[in-house]
XYZ file of C-alpha atoms in Angstrom:
605
model
C 244.449 -82.368 -179.277
C 246.755 -83.436 -176.629
C 244.997 -84.258 -173.321
C 246.771 -83.689 -170.089
C 246.020 -85.846 -167.072
C 245.736 -84.104 -163.708
C 248.921 -83.972 -161.867
C 249.164 -85.325 -158.286
C 249.264 -81.819 -156.916
C 246.103 -80.850 -158.743
C 244.298 -83.967 -157.551
C 245.451 -83.178 -154.047
C 244.054 -79.673 -154.311
C 240.674 -80.958 -155.477
C 240.526 -83.517 -152.691
C 241.549 -80.873 -150.165
C 238.848 -78.474 -151.373
C 236.187 -81.138 -151.012
C 237.471 -81.875 -147.498
C 237.278 -78.210 -146.563
C 233.656 -78.027 -147.733
C 232.801 -81.142 -145.745
C 234.454 -79.676 -142.671
C 232.583 -76.405 -143.116
C 229.283 -78.287 -143.355
C 230.143 -80.176 -140.187
C 231.097 -76.971 -138.451
C 227.804 -75.334 -139.502
C 225.916 -78.364 -138.233
C 227.790 -78.174 -134.940
C 227.086 -74.466 -134.663
C 223.408 -75.059 -135.436
C 223.240 -77.803 -132.803
C 224.955 -75.561 -130.297
C 222.604 -72.693 -131.066
C 219.590 -75.007 -130.733
C 220.899 -76.327 -127.438
C 221.582 -72.820 -126.192
C 218.088 -71.719 -127.146
C 216.569 -74.706 -125.383
C 218.784 -74.309 -122.352
C 218.244 -70.577 -122.411
C 214.464 -71.039 -122.302
C 214.697 -73.531 -119.427
C 217.230 -71.409 -117.681
C 215.041 -68.334 -118.096
C 212.097 -70.199 -116.624
C 214.216 -71.389 -113.741
C 215.464 -67.850 -113.243
C 211.887 -66.546 -113.305
C 210.650 -69.202 -110.893
C 213.592 -69.068 -108.510
C 214.395 -65.374 -108.594
C 211.434 -63.362 -109.858
C 208.675 -65.400 -108.188
C 210.767 -66.913 -105.446
C 209.354 -64.647 -102.758
C 205.791 -65.297 -103.917
C 206.139 -69.092 -103.731
C 208.020 -68.894 -100.467
C 205.229 -66.765 -99.009
C 202.586 -69.129 -100.372
C 204.387 -72.112 -98.864
C 204.668 -70.296 -95.560
C 200.995 -69.353 -95.597
C 199.979 -72.900 -96.368
C 202.133 -74.107 -93.498
C 201.370 -71.384 -90.947
C 197.826 -70.265 -90.157
C 196.306 -67.608 -87.933
C 193.253 -68.928 -86.117
C 191.093 -66.401 -84.301
C 189.996 -67.329 -80.809
C 186.507 -65.945 -80.360
C 186.063 -64.005 -77.178
C 183.005 -64.749 -75.065
C 180.632 -61.825 -75.399
C 179.654 -60.317 -72.064
C 176.378 -61.474 -70.585
C 173.345 -59.240 -70.217
C 171.412 -60.019 -67.043
C 168.314 -58.679 -65.304
C 168.358 -56.872 -61.956
C 168.411 -60.224 -60.131
C 171.303 -61.576 -62.215
C 169.218 -63.854 -64.438
C 170.602 -64.268 -67.952
C 168.850 -62.363 -70.726
C 171.663 -62.742 -73.275
C 174.528 -65.204 -73.007
C 176.554 -67.633 -75.118
C 176.380 -71.286 -76.116
C 178.805 -73.647 -77.848
C 178.328 -74.040 -81.570
C 180.169 -75.114 -84.717
C 180.954 -72.901 -87.672
C 182.692 -73.300 -91.036
C 185.477 -70.924 -92.046
C 187.593 -70.648 -95.195
C 191.270 -69.690 -95.249
C 191.567 -67.378 -98.310
C 195.337 -67.800 -98.618
C 195.123 -71.598 -98.914
C 194.380 -71.469 -102.650
C 194.411 -69.214 -105.650
C 190.907 -67.884 -106.446
C 190.402 -70.284 -109.356
C 191.387 -73.266 -107.208
C 188.505 -72.659 -104.779
C 185.801 -73.475 -107.338
C 185.817 -77.257 -106.910
C 186.063 -77.074 -103.124
C 183.209 -74.588 -102.820
C 181.035 -76.705 -105.103
C 181.437 -79.746 -102.816
C 181.002 -77.644 -99.669
C 177.782 -76.054 -100.922
C 176.092 -79.469 -101.095
C 176.893 -80.203 -97.466
C 175.956 -76.778 -96.110
C 172.926 -76.295 -98.389
C 174.290 -72.918 -99.477
C 174.571 -71.949 -103.164
C 178.133 -72.040 -104.456
C 177.776 -68.441 -105.608
C 176.966 -67.327 -102.046
C 180.066 -69.072 -100.694
C 182.157 -67.508 -103.453
C 180.764 -64.055 -102.686
C 181.708 -64.362 -99.026
C 185.193 -65.509 -99.964
C 185.539 -62.627 -102.422
C 184.806 -60.121 -99.685
C 188.091 -61.052 -98.047
C 191.406 -60.457 -99.763
C 192.925 -63.621 -101.268
C 196.129 -63.206 -99.291
C 194.313 -62.634 -95.998
C 195.597 -64.733 -93.109
C 192.268 -64.381 -91.298
C 189.702 -67.055 -92.019
C 186.269 -66.074 -93.317
C 183.252 -67.578 -91.539
C 180.749 -68.748 -94.147
C 178.201 -70.501 -91.929
C 177.468 -70.546 -88.216
C 175.457 -73.009 -86.199
C 176.036 -76.072 -88.400
C 174.648 -79.383 -87.144
C 176.544 -82.479 -85.994
C 175.924 -84.356 -89.227
C 177.516 -81.553 -91.261
C 180.513 -81.442 -88.925
C 181.047 -85.187 -89.294
C 180.661 -85.136 -93.062
C 183.278 -82.411 -93.523
C 185.758 -83.917 -91.067
C 185.527 -87.301 -92.788
C 186.515 -85.634 -96.077
C 189.032 -83.198 -94.671
C 191.682 -84.122 -97.229
C 189.314 -82.883 -99.940
C 188.636 -79.661 -98.110
C 192.039 -78.049 -97.745
C 191.606 -74.484 -96.516
C 188.271 -75.328 -94.859
C 188.130 -75.139 -91.060
C 185.544 -76.619 -88.700
C 185.525 -74.380 -85.647
C 183.988 -74.630 -82.222
C 182.647 -71.167 -81.425
C 180.646 -69.399 -78.755
C 177.419 -68.218 -80.364
C 175.209 -65.472 -78.884
C 172.137 -66.963 -77.266
C 168.950 -65.378 -75.925
C 167.408 -68.014 -73.641
C 164.023 -66.279 -73.465
C 163.584 -65.882 -77.201
C 161.552 -62.785 -78.053
C 161.415 -61.538 -74.454
C 162.687 -57.944 -74.156
C 164.001 -58.154 -77.728
C 163.647 -54.409 -78.321
C 165.675 -53.615 -75.217
C 168.370 -56.235 -75.757
C 168.654 -55.718 -79.504
C 170.619 -58.294 -81.491
C 174.025 -59.027 -83.010
C 174.822 -59.524 -86.673
C 177.778 -59.654 -89.032
C 179.675 -56.401 -89.365
C 179.195 -54.694 -92.723
C 181.937 -53.132 -94.833
C 181.022 -49.555 -93.929
C 181.061 -50.218 -90.181
C 184.282 -52.231 -90.438
C 185.942 -49.325 -92.229
C 184.752 -46.888 -89.557
C 186.091 -49.209 -86.822
C 189.281 -50.311 -88.567
C 191.380 -49.373 -85.526
C 189.341 -51.752 -83.327
C 190.517 -54.999 -84.980
C 187.250 -56.103 -86.520
C 187.486 -58.661 -89.330
C 185.082 -59.657 -92.037
C 182.481 -62.042 -90.591
C 182.794 -60.759 -87.006
C 179.595 -60.212 -85.047
C 178.718 -56.772 -83.729
C 175.802 -55.287 -81.788
C 173.211 -54.002 -84.248
C 170.480 -52.585 -82.002
C 169.420 -52.095 -78.393
C 171.802 -52.671 -75.487
C 173.902 -54.947 -77.724
C 174.724 -51.935 -79.895
C 174.999 -49.203 -77.245
C 177.378 -51.255 -75.093
C 179.242 -52.987 -77.936
C 182.693 -51.935 -76.702
C 182.057 -53.308 -73.202
C 180.278 -56.488 -74.274
C 182.676 -57.425 -77.076
C 185.817 -58.172 -75.105
C 189.137 -58.734 -76.902
C 189.620 -61.295 -79.635
C 192.470 -63.780 -79.204
C 194.355 -65.868 -81.712
C 196.718 -68.740 -82.338
C 199.530 -69.068 -84.870
C 199.717 -72.744 -85.795
C 201.583 -74.995 -88.203
C 199.427 -77.251 -90.357
C 200.161 -80.219 -92.622
C 199.171 -80.704 -96.247
C 195.515 -81.376 -95.442
C 195.185 -78.465 -93.068
C 195.441 -80.387 -89.800
C 197.164 -78.583 -86.954
C 200.480 -80.192 -86.054
C 202.068 -77.511 -83.874
C 201.008 -74.411 -81.963
C 203.536 -71.626 -82.591
C 202.023 -68.734 -80.609
C 198.929 -68.067 -78.526
C 197.101 -64.917 -77.408
C 194.190 -65.753 -75.069
C 190.861 -64.048 -75.762
C 189.493 -61.697 -73.099
C 185.763 -62.063 -72.312
C 183.479 -59.043 -72.479
C 182.025 -57.279 -69.471
C 178.691 -58.216 -67.956
C 175.911 -55.637 -68.214
C 173.205 -55.678 -65.560
C 169.873 -54.153 -66.487
C 167.172 -52.625 -64.322
C 164.595 -54.938 -65.948
C 162.914 -57.535 -63.787
C 162.478 -60.767 -65.723
C 159.096 -61.836 -64.338
C 157.641 -58.342 -64.639
C 158.878 -58.172 -68.228
C 157.095 -61.450 -68.920
C 153.899 -60.082 -67.374
C 154.070 -56.959 -69.554
C 154.501 -59.006 -72.719
C 151.658 -61.342 -71.779
C 149.451 -58.311 -71.076
C 150.162 -56.894 -74.538
C 149.344 -60.194 -76.182
C 149.019 -59.864 -79.926
C 148.097 -56.186 -79.849
C 150.390 -53.716 -81.555
C 151.661 -51.341 -78.895
C 153.899 -50.967 -75.876
C 154.034 -51.188 -72.089
C 156.581 -49.367 -69.903
C 157.044 -49.807 -66.156
C 159.247 -47.457 -64.099
C 160.336 -46.987 -60.525
C 158.878 -43.467 -60.059
C 161.453 -42.528 -57.449
C 164.599 -43.403 -59.419
C 163.672 -43.718 -63.091
C 164.753 -47.366 -63.288
C 162.960 -49.126 -66.151
C 161.439 -52.280 -64.669
C 159.817 -53.498 -67.877
C 159.690 -52.343 -71.505
C 157.650 -54.387 -73.955
C 156.778 -53.731 -77.584
C 154.685 -55.561 -80.184
C 155.162 -56.901 -82.775
C 158.482 -58.406 -81.766
C 161.228 -60.642 -83.156
C 163.556 -63.391 -81.957
C 167.135 -62.058 -81.742
C 168.445 -65.641 -81.973
C 167.616 -65.509 -85.682
C 170.464 -63.090 -86.324
C 173.262 -65.045 -84.648
C 173.446 -67.090 -87.870
C 173.163 -66.046 -91.506
C 169.477 -65.250 -91.929
C 167.713 -66.640 -94.984
C 165.747 -64.453 -97.369
C 162.583 -66.412 -96.536
C 162.975 -65.714 -92.813
C 163.658 -62.054 -93.526
C 160.510 -61.798 -95.655
C 158.429 -63.382 -92.897
C 159.736 -60.797 -90.447
C 158.973 -57.944 -92.822
C 155.419 -59.230 -93.205
C 154.824 -58.061 -89.643
C 154.131 -54.377 -89.005
C 157.643 -53.045 -88.348
C 158.758 -55.644 -85.773
C 162.126 -53.933 -85.115
C 160.522 -50.647 -83.998
C 160.460 -50.181 -80.232
C 157.033 -48.632 -79.842
C 157.766 -47.647 -76.256
C 160.099 -45.055 -77.794
C 157.874 -43.917 -80.684
C 155.609 -40.878 -80.546
C 151.820 -40.715 -80.811
C 149.065 -38.217 -79.910
C 148.807 -38.508 -76.091
C 145.045 -37.950 -75.976
C 143.500 -37.195 -72.594
C 146.581 -38.264 -70.624
C 147.862 -34.817 -71.661
C 145.143 -33.165 -69.560
C 147.631 -33.576 -66.709
C 149.837 -30.967 -68.386
C 146.873 -28.678 -69.084
C 145.851 -28.895 -65.418
C 149.376 -27.930 -64.331
C 149.511 -25.030 -66.790
C 146.161 -23.708 -65.549
C 146.861 -23.973 -61.812
C 150.439 -22.696 -62.091
C 149.298 -19.706 -64.191
C 147.263 -18.313 -61.285
C 144.202 -17.838 -63.496
C 142.592 -20.955 -62.047
C 142.763 -22.593 -58.628
C 141.750 -25.748 -56.809
C 138.230 -24.398 -56.222
C 137.497 -23.479 -59.854
C 134.203 -24.903 -61.135
C 133.014 -24.696 -64.749
C 129.938 -25.797 -66.640
C 130.380 -28.675 -69.069
C 128.289 -29.278 -72.193
C 127.464 -32.038 -74.668
C 129.623 -30.147 -77.157
C 131.394 -26.804 -77.323
C 131.892 -24.681 -80.446
C 134.876 -22.350 -80.216
C 136.623 -20.660 -83.132
C 134.937 -22.909 -85.666
C 135.918 -26.081 -83.783
C 133.321 -28.343 -82.200
C 134.507 -30.363 -79.207
C 132.286 -33.217 -78.031
C 132.120 -34.923 -74.669
C 132.566 -38.689 -74.734
C 129.069 -39.193 -73.209
C 127.483 -36.655 -75.597
C 125.610 -35.056 -72.677
C 128.169 -33.296 -70.482
C 128.949 -33.696 -66.764
C 127.282 -30.640 -65.231
C 129.342 -28.229 -63.127
C 132.687 -29.761 -62.226
C 136.100 -28.777 -60.874
C 139.520 -30.071 -61.879
C 139.272 -33.313 -59.891
C 136.014 -34.464 -61.489
C 137.032 -33.101 -64.879
C 140.029 -35.444 -64.726
C 137.921 -38.332 -63.423
C 135.430 -38.066 -66.305
C 137.963 -36.713 -68.806
C 135.791 -33.725 -69.731
C 136.769 -32.223 -73.071
C 134.558 -29.153 -72.714
C 136.025 -28.333 -69.279
C 139.632 -28.387 -70.479
C 138.755 -26.589 -73.714
C 137.465 -23.656 -71.676
C 140.588 -23.735 -69.510
C 142.799 -23.703 -72.609
C 141.017 -20.665 -74.002
C 141.482 -18.948 -70.648
C 145.268 -19.420 -70.414
C 146.283 -19.610 -74.083
C 148.742 -21.942 -75.776
C 152.054 -20.673 -74.354
C 151.835 -22.006 -70.761
C 150.577 -25.386 -71.995
C 153.443 -25.756 -74.459
C 155.943 -24.486 -71.894
C 154.921 -27.075 -69.295
C 154.976 -29.847 -71.887
C 158.612 -29.013 -72.569
C 159.432 -28.796 -68.849
C 158.223 -32.373 -68.533
C 160.641 -33.417 -71.279
C 158.231 -33.691 -74.190
C 159.706 -32.927 -77.570
C 163.155 -34.124 -76.497
C 165.072 -37.271 -75.561
C 164.451 -38.662 -72.103
C 168.120 -39.538 -71.556
C 167.594 -43.297 -71.752
C 170.508 -45.299 -73.172
C 168.593 -46.190 -76.345
C 168.617 -42.600 -77.572
C 169.470 -43.608 -81.151
C 166.134 -45.447 -81.350
C 164.093 -42.887 -79.404
C 161.730 -40.398 -81.029
C 161.741 -36.895 -79.554
C 158.007 -36.545 -79.799
C 156.687 -33.167 -80.855
C 155.439 -30.014 -79.149
C 153.938 -27.731 -81.836
C 153.910 -23.963 -81.520
C 152.765 -20.954 -83.592
C 156.248 -20.280 -85.035
C 156.638 -23.838 -86.266
C 153.181 -23.880 -87.831
C 153.744 -20.620 -89.647
C 157.148 -21.683 -90.948
C 156.279 -25.242 -91.942
C 152.583 -25.065 -92.862
C 152.332 -21.372 -93.781
C 149.362 -21.064 -91.456
C 148.608 -19.057 -88.367
C 147.898 -20.549 -84.949
C 144.167 -20.664 -84.216
C 142.185 -21.091 -81.038
C 141.267 -24.552 -82.312
C 144.962 -25.489 -82.237
C 145.157 -24.496 -78.580
C 142.080 -26.536 -77.741
C 143.272 -29.621 -79.625
C 146.652 -29.402 -77.908
C 145.071 -29.044 -74.462
C 143.256 -32.385 -74.812
C 146.198 -34.227 -76.431
C 144.970 -34.254 -80.000
C 146.180 -32.542 -83.153
C 149.922 -32.202 -83.699
C 151.133 -33.037 -80.174
C 153.212 -36.247 -80.079
C 154.432 -38.099 -76.963
C 156.178 -41.464 -76.471
C 154.948 -44.017 -73.917
C 158.262 -43.545 -72.063
C 157.759 -39.751 -71.901
C 154.243 -40.374 -70.613
C 155.668 -42.663 -67.918
C 158.041 -39.884 -66.820
C 155.033 -37.538 -66.573
C 153.052 -39.942 -64.375
C 156.126 -40.580 -62.217
C 156.472 -36.837 -61.538
C 152.921 -36.611 -60.198
C 153.342 -39.707 -58.055
C 156.772 -38.819 -56.586
C 155.837 -35.293 -55.556
C 156.925 -33.190 -58.518
C 160.305 -34.538 -59.681
C 161.153 -35.324 -63.281
C 163.252 -38.490 -63.328
C 165.585 -39.635 -66.073
C 164.711 -43.198 -67.101
C 167.575 -45.686 -67.464
C 168.075 -49.358 -68.280
C 171.606 -50.191 -67.137
C 171.878 -50.829 -63.431
C 175.539 -51.706 -63.220
C 178.398 -51.297 -65.671
C 182.162 -51.291 -65.328
C 182.468 -47.996 -67.166
C 179.125 -46.266 -66.807
C 177.506 -45.945 -63.397
C 173.767 -45.533 -63.217
C 172.966 -42.706 -60.871
C 169.599 -41.388 -59.851
C 168.966 -38.243 -61.842
C 165.988 -36.082 -61.054
C 165.062 -32.437 -61.252
C 162.362 -30.590 -59.365
C 159.556 -29.148 -61.469
C 158.810 -26.657 -58.660
C 155.095 -27.350 -58.684
C 152.912 -25.641 -56.113
C 151.666 -27.956 -53.351
C 148.112 -27.055 -54.393
C 148.789 -28.202 -57.949
C 150.097 -31.559 -56.750
C 147.146 -32.062 -54.394
C 144.620 -31.417 -57.182
C 146.422 -33.704 -59.607
C 146.872 -36.554 -57.137
C 143.233 -36.335 -56.080
C 142.084 -36.177 -59.697
C 144.116 -39.197 -60.800
C 142.874 -41.177 -57.850
C 139.285 -40.268 -58.782
C 139.860 -41.548 -62.319
C 140.290 -45.053 -60.869
C 137.857 -44.866 -57.965
C 134.862 -43.552 -59.953
C 135.884 -42.488 -63.445
C 137.254 -43.962 -66.663
C 139.822 -46.198 -64.953
C 137.635 -48.349 -62.736
C 139.146 -51.485 -64.262
C 142.009 -50.835 -61.827
C 139.777 -50.317 -58.806
C 140.132 -53.897 -57.537
C 140.753 -55.369 -54.105
C 143.737 -57.394 -55.294
C 145.742 -54.195 -55.786
C 146.615 -51.306 -53.495
C 145.043 -47.956 -54.350
C 145.884 -46.977 -57.918
C 145.906 -43.518 -59.532
C 145.908 -42.965 -63.276
C 144.509 -41.396 -66.413
C 143.012 -42.758 -69.617
C 143.253 -41.490 -73.178
C 141.732 -42.227 -76.557
C 143.641 -40.674 -79.468
C 142.177 -39.971 -82.895
C 144.116 -41.349 -85.894
C 141.841 -40.890 -88.900
C 141.089 -42.754 -91.066
C 142.445 -45.579 -88.887
C 140.925 -46.745 -85.586
C 141.743 -44.862 -82.374
C 144.760 -45.459 -80.122
C 144.189 -46.497 -76.491
C 146.263 -45.057 -73.594
C 146.406 -45.536 -69.867
C 149.028 -44.457 -67.350
C 148.966 -45.271 -63.640
C 151.020 -45.458 -60.435
C 150.555 -47.373 -57.187
C 150.192 -47.249 -54.252
C 148.591 -43.834 -54.600
C 150.051 -42.418 -51.391
C 153.588 -43.793 -51.806
C 154.153 -45.029 -55.356
C 156.521 -47.903 -56.076
C 155.692 -48.447 -59.715
C 154.437 -46.506 -62.728
C 152.987 -48.360 -65.713
C 151.948 -46.899 -69.066
C 150.130 -49.043 -71.630
C 149.572 -48.044 -75.241
C 147.603 -49.989 -77.865
C 148.052 -48.761 -81.441
C 144.829 -48.423 -83.468
C 142.979 -50.517 -80.917
C 139.623 -48.978 -81.870
C 138.357 -48.378 -78.330
C 139.003 -46.286 -75.207
C 142.015 -46.456 -72.917
C 139.901 -47.407 -69.922
C 138.518 -50.450 -71.750
C 141.694 -51.719 -73.427
C 144.835 -50.273 -71.828
C 143.729 -50.201 -68.174
C 143.269 -54.021 -67.994
C 146.829 -54.399 -69.330
C 148.115 -52.271 -66.467
C 146.110 -54.344 -63.992
C 147.929 -57.478 -65.180
C 151.360 -55.874 -64.811
C 150.607 -54.405 -61.393
C 149.179 -57.720 -60.214
C 152.433 -59.417 -61.190
C 154.365 -56.772 -59.272
C 152.337 -56.615 -56.051
C 151.190 -60.221 -55.820
C 154.464 -61.997 -56.549
C 156.327 -61.019 -53.359
C 158.930 -59.274 -55.533
C 158.079 -55.648 -54.897
C 160.590 -55.265 -52.068
C 163.367 -56.773 -54.185
C 162.472 -54.549 -57.123
C 162.930 -51.418 -55.074
C 165.888 -52.468 -52.929
C 168.165 -53.939 -55.603
């Protein structure tokens, strides 16, 4: 077989084909490299696009927020002073710790809060909870602890670079220089809760702000608060202020002047001692409250800082320390015989010369009413019946006139309704029962025993110590019902004397004034018949509270002929009579008033 060798052209074609394949492989490799590069560059470019375009505004805002801060300037809360201008509630310099939510993402706060908790002795979880209550992008700092000590301030400032977003602030903290004194009148301030902040969202409250929670602090919150200020500042990387950009000065709150007299308030609280109860002192001519004390009490300074659970439990261990017992209602006992006397004399069925037999006990309509001495007082009129507090005398009077005039006069004196005092949100109305109420609520008729019990201040009748003080004031001032008030001077609310005539007959007033004077001169109130006081008129009461011990009442005014002061003392479940327990309290308060050379100032200012 003849073999042919490849021609030059054929060899060229083979070589050229191999070259084309090599070139194609190179081209594929180049394409693959280009595609890989494009993918890599595309991913980086996409990330850059996402960072610069999609999240550009977010990071710009974050940078701005880390550079520019809003710092609230706490306004000085208005002072509360007594009638002489002495401070009852003011402010003092203090340090607090605040967190700037926008300084970090939520997860970035964990390490910082852990370190901060060790310095402040607050669990990390508690700090986190407070931070969570503010939005993460909030420009307003969140106060996490008030009233920190100097050592804590120094420790945080020395490590400021490790505490970015943490601010050490110098604040004005509410301060009550007399501690528990007049706590129920003054009230206290505490951190605003979410519900209240939502209701007051137009008033520029922020989380962590303090707000009046009770007493005068709450009623006059808008006047006392003032207007919060603020600064817009530029800070460096560790949160130190390097430039002030804008400033809005804070406006201090208004001063509120009370009718209370500091030394008389102290005397009332000393007189109460550790007894559960209340003492109220009024100017009988104007209704000014000169003293209002209640036990048990509390220290409002506790609430200017975050209160611990242990402290709160100790407070709750007391018997309702936040209740102002001067404004709570109780059976008035024999002090109510003043109303029964008025109802009888004003009805025309009895007069100043009426004399009735009294007995050891009286059985009427299935009810047995005992005299306190278990023997009776013989034949007596209204004056001696008041002096000895005769139950059988007033029971007979009640049967003679019926329930209606007694209940009507109780309401005319303001019982069963608010007195008009500023603390109306904390004031009980008291209760004046009647046949319609009993039938509707208890499905029972009104019996003669109900009328008798009501006439001597027992049963369902309920009166507050403040209402009782208004009653005693009306007898002392000649028959005018005054409206009690606590605020003497305010920029927006003027305290004006408000009184209304009860249109009592002159004979009725003469009998009552003589009877109340006899209570002290020879009857159940002889503890007040002392030479160190001017003539005093008053009435005792001992209220049943089964199965607990009895309540003790006494109300009095002095001097008898031209009263300057009315004092009512109430001791809850004291277990003895008003003349034995409550009258000595009144003697202490009146001694402070008349023997301290302040009586003229109390009336004139």
